[in-house]
Tab-separated table of C-alpha atoms in Angstrom:
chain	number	residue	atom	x	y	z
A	1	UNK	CA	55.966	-11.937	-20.135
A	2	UNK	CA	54.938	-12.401	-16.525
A	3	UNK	CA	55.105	-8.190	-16.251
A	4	UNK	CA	52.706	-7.853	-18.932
A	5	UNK	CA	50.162	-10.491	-17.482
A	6	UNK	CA	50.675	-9.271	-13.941
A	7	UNK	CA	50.276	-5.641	-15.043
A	8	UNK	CA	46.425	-5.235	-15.799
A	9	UNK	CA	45.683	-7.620	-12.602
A	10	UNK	CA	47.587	-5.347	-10.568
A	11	UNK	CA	45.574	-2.523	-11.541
A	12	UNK	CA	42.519	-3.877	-11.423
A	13	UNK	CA	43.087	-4.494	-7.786
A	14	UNK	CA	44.583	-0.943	-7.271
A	15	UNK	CA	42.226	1.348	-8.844
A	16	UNK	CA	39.300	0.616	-7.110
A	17	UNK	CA	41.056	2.105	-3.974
A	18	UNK	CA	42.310	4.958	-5.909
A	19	UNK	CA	38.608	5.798	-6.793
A	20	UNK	CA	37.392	6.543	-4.013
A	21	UNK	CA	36.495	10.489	-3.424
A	22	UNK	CA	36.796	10.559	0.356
A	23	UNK	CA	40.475	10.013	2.018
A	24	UNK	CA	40.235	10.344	6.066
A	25	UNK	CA	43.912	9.871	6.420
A	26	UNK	CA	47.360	9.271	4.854
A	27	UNK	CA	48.854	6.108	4.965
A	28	UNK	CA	52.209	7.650	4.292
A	29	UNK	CA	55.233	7.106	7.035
A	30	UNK	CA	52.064	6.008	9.778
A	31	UNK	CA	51.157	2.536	11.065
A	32	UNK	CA	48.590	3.451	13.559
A	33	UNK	CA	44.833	3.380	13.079
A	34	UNK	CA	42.991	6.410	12.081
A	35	UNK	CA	40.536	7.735	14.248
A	36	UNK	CA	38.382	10.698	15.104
A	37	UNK	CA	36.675	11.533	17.797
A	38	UNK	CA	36.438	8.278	19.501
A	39	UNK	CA	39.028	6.423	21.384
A	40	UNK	CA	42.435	5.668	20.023
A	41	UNK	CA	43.351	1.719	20.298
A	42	UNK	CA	45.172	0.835	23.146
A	43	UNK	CA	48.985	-0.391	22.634
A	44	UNK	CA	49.412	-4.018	23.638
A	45	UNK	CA	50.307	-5.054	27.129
A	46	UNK	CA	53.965	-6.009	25.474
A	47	UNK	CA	54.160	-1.953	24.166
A	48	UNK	CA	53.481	-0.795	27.759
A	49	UNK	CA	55.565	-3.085	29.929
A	50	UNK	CA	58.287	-1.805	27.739
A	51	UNK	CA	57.225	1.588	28.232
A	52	UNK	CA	57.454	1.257	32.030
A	53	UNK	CA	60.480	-0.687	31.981
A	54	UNK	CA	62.321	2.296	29.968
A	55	UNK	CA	60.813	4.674	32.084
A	56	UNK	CA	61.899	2.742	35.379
A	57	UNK	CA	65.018	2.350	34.214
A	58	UNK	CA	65.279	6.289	33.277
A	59	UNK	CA	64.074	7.347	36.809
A	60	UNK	CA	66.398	4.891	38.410
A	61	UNK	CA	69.246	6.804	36.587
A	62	UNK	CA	68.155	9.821	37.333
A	63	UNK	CA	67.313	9.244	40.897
A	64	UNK	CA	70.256	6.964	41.174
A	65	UNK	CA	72.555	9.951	40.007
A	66	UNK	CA	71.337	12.539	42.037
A	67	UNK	CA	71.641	10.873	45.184
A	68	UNK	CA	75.278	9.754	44.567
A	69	UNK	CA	76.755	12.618	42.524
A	70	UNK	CA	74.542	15.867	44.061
A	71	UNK	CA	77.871	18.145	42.856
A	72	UNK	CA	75.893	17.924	39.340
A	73	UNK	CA	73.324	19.969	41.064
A	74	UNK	CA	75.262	21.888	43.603
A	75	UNK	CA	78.390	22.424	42.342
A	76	UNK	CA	82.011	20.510	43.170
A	77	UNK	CA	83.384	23.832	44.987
A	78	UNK	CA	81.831	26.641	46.986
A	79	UNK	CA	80.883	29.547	45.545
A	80	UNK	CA	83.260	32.146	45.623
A	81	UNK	CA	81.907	36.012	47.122
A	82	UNK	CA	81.873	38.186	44.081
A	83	UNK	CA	82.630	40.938	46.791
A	84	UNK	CA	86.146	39.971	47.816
A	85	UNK	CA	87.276	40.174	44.132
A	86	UNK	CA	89.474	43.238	42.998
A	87	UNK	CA	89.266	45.404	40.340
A	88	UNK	CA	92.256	43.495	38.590
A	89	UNK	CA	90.780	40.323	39.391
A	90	UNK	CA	87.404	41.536	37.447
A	91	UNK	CA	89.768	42.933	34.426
A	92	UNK	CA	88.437	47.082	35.326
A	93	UNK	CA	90.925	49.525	34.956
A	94	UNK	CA	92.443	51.715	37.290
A	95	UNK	CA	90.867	55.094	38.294
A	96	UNK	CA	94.374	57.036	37.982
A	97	UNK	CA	94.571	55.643	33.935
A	98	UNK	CA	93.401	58.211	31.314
């Protein structure tokens, strides 16, 4: 009983937005403002100290990281000379096999 009363309120209410011809954006999956051509609206100052704080904390790590473990970078042994290797070493055959 409440459905059936609630039912043509409800649709009252809704179809007037449905009428319109023009639709500037898609409220689907999006909770930001629509705009064009002017300025987006700025995030609040609680949106951007967060921000900064994640991005701190990022660099830190990063920073942080390469200072203390460089072998990430450079590599934990020296490079070997590619030169010194032999032919068995590299997997080539011998010149004498046919």
């Amino acid at each position: 009983m409440v459905a059936t009363r609630l039912v043509p309120l409800l649709r009252t209410v809704a179809l007037p937005s449905l009428r319109r011809g023009l639709h500037t954006s898609s409220p689907r999956s999006s909770g930001a403002v629509w705009t064009y051509r002017t300025a987006p609206v700025a995030p609040s100052k609680t949106v951007t100290r967060r921000a900064e704080f994640v991005s701190a904390l990022m660099w830190w790590w990063v920073l942080y990281h390469l200072m203390t473990e460089y072998e990430h970078i450079t590599g934990e042994f020296p490079y070997p000379d590619p030169s010194k290797w032999s032919d068995e070493e590299l997997g080539i055959p011998p010149d004498d096999e046919d």
